[in-house]
GROMACS .gro file of C-alpha atoms in nm:
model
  135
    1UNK     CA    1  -4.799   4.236   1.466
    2UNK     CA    2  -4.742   3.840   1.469
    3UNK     CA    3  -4.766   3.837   1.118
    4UNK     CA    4  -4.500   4.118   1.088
    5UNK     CA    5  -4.265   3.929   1.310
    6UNK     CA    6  -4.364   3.580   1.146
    7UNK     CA    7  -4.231   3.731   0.836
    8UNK     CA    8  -3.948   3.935   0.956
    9UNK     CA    9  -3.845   3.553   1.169
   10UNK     CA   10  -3.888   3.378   0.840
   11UNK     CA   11  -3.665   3.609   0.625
   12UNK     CA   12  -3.431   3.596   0.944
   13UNK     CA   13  -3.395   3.200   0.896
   14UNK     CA   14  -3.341   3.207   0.541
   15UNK     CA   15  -3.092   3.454   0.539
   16UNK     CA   16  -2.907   3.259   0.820
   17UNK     CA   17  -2.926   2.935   0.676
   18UNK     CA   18  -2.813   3.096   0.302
   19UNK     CA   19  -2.488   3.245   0.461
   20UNK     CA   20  -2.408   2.920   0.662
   21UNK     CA   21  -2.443   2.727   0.323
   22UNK     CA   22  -2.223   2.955   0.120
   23UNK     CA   23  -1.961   2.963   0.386
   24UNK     CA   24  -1.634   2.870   0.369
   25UNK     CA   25  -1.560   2.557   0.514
   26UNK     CA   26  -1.161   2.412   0.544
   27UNK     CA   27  -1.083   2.106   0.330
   28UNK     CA   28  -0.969   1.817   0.437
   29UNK     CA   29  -0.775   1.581   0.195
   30UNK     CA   30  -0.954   1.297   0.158
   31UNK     CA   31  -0.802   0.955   0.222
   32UNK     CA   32  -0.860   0.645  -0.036
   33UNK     CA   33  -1.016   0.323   0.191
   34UNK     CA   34  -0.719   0.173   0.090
   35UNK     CA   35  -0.483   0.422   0.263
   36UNK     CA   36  -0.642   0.345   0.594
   37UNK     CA   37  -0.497  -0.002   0.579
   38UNK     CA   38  -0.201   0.017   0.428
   39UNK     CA   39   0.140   0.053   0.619
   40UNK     CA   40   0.483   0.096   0.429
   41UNK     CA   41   0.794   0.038   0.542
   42UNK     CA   42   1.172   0.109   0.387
   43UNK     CA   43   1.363  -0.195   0.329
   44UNK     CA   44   1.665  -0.038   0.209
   45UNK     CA   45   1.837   0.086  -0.119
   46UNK     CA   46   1.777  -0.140  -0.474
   47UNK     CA   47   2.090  -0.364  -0.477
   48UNK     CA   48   2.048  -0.614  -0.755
   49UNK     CA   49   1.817  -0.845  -0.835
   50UNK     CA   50   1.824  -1.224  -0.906
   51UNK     CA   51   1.575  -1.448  -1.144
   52UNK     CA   52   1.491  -1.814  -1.074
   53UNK     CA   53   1.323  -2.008  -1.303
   54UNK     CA   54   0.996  -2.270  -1.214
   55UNK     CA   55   1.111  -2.570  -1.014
   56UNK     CA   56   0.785  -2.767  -1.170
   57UNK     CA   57   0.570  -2.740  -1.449
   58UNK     CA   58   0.334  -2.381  -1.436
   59UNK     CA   59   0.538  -2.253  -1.122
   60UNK     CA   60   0.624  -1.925  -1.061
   61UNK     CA   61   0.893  -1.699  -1.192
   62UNK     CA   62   1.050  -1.527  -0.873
   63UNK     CA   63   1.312  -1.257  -0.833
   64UNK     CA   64   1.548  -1.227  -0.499
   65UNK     CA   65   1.601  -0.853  -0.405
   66UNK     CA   66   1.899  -0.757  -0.255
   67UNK     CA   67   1.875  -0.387  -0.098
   68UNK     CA   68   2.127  -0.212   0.149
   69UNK     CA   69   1.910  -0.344   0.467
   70UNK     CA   70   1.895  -0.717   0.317
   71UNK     CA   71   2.204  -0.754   0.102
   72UNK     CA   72   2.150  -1.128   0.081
   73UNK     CA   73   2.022  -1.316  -0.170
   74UNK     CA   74   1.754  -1.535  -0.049
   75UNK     CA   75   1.539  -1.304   0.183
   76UNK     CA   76   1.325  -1.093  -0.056
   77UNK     CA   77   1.155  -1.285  -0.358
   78UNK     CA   78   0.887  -1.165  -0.602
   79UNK     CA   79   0.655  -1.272  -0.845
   80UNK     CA   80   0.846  -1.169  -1.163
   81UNK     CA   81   1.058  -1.236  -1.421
   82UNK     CA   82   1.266  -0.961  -1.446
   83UNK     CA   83   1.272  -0.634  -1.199
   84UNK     CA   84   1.263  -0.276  -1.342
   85UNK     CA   85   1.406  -0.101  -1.009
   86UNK     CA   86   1.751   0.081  -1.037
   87UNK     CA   87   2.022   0.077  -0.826
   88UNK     CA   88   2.020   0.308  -0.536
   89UNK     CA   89   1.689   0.402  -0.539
   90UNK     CA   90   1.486   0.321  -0.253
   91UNK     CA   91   1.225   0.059  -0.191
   92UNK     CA   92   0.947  -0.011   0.011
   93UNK     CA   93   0.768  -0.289   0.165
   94UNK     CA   94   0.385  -0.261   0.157
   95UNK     CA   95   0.103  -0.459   0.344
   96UNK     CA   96  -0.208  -0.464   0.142
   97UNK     CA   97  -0.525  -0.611   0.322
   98UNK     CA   98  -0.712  -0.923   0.106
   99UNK     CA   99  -1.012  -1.115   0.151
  100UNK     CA  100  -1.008  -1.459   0.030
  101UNK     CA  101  -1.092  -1.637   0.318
  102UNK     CA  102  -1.368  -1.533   0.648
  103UNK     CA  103  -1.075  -1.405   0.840
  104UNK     CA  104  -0.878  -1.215   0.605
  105UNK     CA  105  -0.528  -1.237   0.471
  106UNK     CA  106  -0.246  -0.991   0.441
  107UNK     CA  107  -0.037  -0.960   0.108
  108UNK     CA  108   0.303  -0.772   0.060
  109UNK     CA  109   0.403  -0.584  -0.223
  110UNK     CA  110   0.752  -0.400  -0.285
  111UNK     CA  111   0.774  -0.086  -0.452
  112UNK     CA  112   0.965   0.211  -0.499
  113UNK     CA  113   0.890   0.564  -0.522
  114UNK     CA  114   0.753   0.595  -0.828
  115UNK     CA  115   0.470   0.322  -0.978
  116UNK     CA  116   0.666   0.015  -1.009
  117UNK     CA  117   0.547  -0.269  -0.773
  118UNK     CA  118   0.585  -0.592  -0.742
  119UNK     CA  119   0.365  -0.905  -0.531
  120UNK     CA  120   0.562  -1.013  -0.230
  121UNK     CA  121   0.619  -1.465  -0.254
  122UNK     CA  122   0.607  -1.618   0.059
  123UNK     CA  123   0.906  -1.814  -0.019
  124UNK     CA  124   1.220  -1.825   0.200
  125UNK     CA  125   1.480  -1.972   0.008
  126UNK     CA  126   1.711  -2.063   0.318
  127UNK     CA  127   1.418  -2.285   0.430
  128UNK     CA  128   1.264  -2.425   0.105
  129UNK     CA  129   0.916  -2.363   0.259
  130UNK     CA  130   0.599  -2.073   0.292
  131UNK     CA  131   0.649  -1.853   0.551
  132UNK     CA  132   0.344  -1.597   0.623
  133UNK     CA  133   0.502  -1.328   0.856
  134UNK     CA  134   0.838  -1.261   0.758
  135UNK     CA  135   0.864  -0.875   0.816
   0.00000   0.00000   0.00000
């Protein structure tokens, strides 16, 4: 009889563990690693858009984003030398996580809606000088 219910208690386990694995089990979406970090914030409507030129030899090309939150010139720059957004639509302010140094660094990008982004300078052009946190 043992073997009779060592066999029926084996056939009992397999069947059990072959309906648990064919289940149904909910989905989750899953999130990128990238998404855990990153925080976006609305900065308005796309304005205009102003280019400056390098002040020195291999400087950057920036662009000053005006939007209906920060309609001055002056606030928002970019690393670009032209901007692709349209007027109206609306644009975002993105914090992006970076590792360059044992601590860790925070970059900003702006973007809208769709794929077009653009790197965040840390230049305020009120002050003439590198500001870190500015948002």
């Amino acid at each position: 009889m043992s073997r009779h219910f060592n066999r029926t208690g084996m056939i009992m386990v397999l069947v059990t563990g072959l309906m648990l694995s064919c289940s149904t089990t909910k989905k989750y979406p899953q999130l990128r690693e990238d998404e855990l970090v990153n925080s976006r914030k609305y900065i308005g409507n796309f304005i205009d858009y102003s280019h400056t030129g390098p002040e020195t030899l291999g400087g950057p090309n920036l662009i000053w984003i005006k939007t209906t939150l920060y309609n001055n010139f002056g606030r928002i720059s970019a690393y670009s030398k032209k901007c692709d957004f349209t007027p109206g639509e609306r644009i975002y302010l993105r914090r992006l996580y970076s590792t360059p140094s044992i601590y860790g660094h925070w970059e900003y990008q702006i973007e809208n809606d769709s794929s077009i982004c653009y790197r965040i300078s840390e230049f305020r052009y009120e002050n003439n000088v590198l500001v870190r946190a500015w948002f």
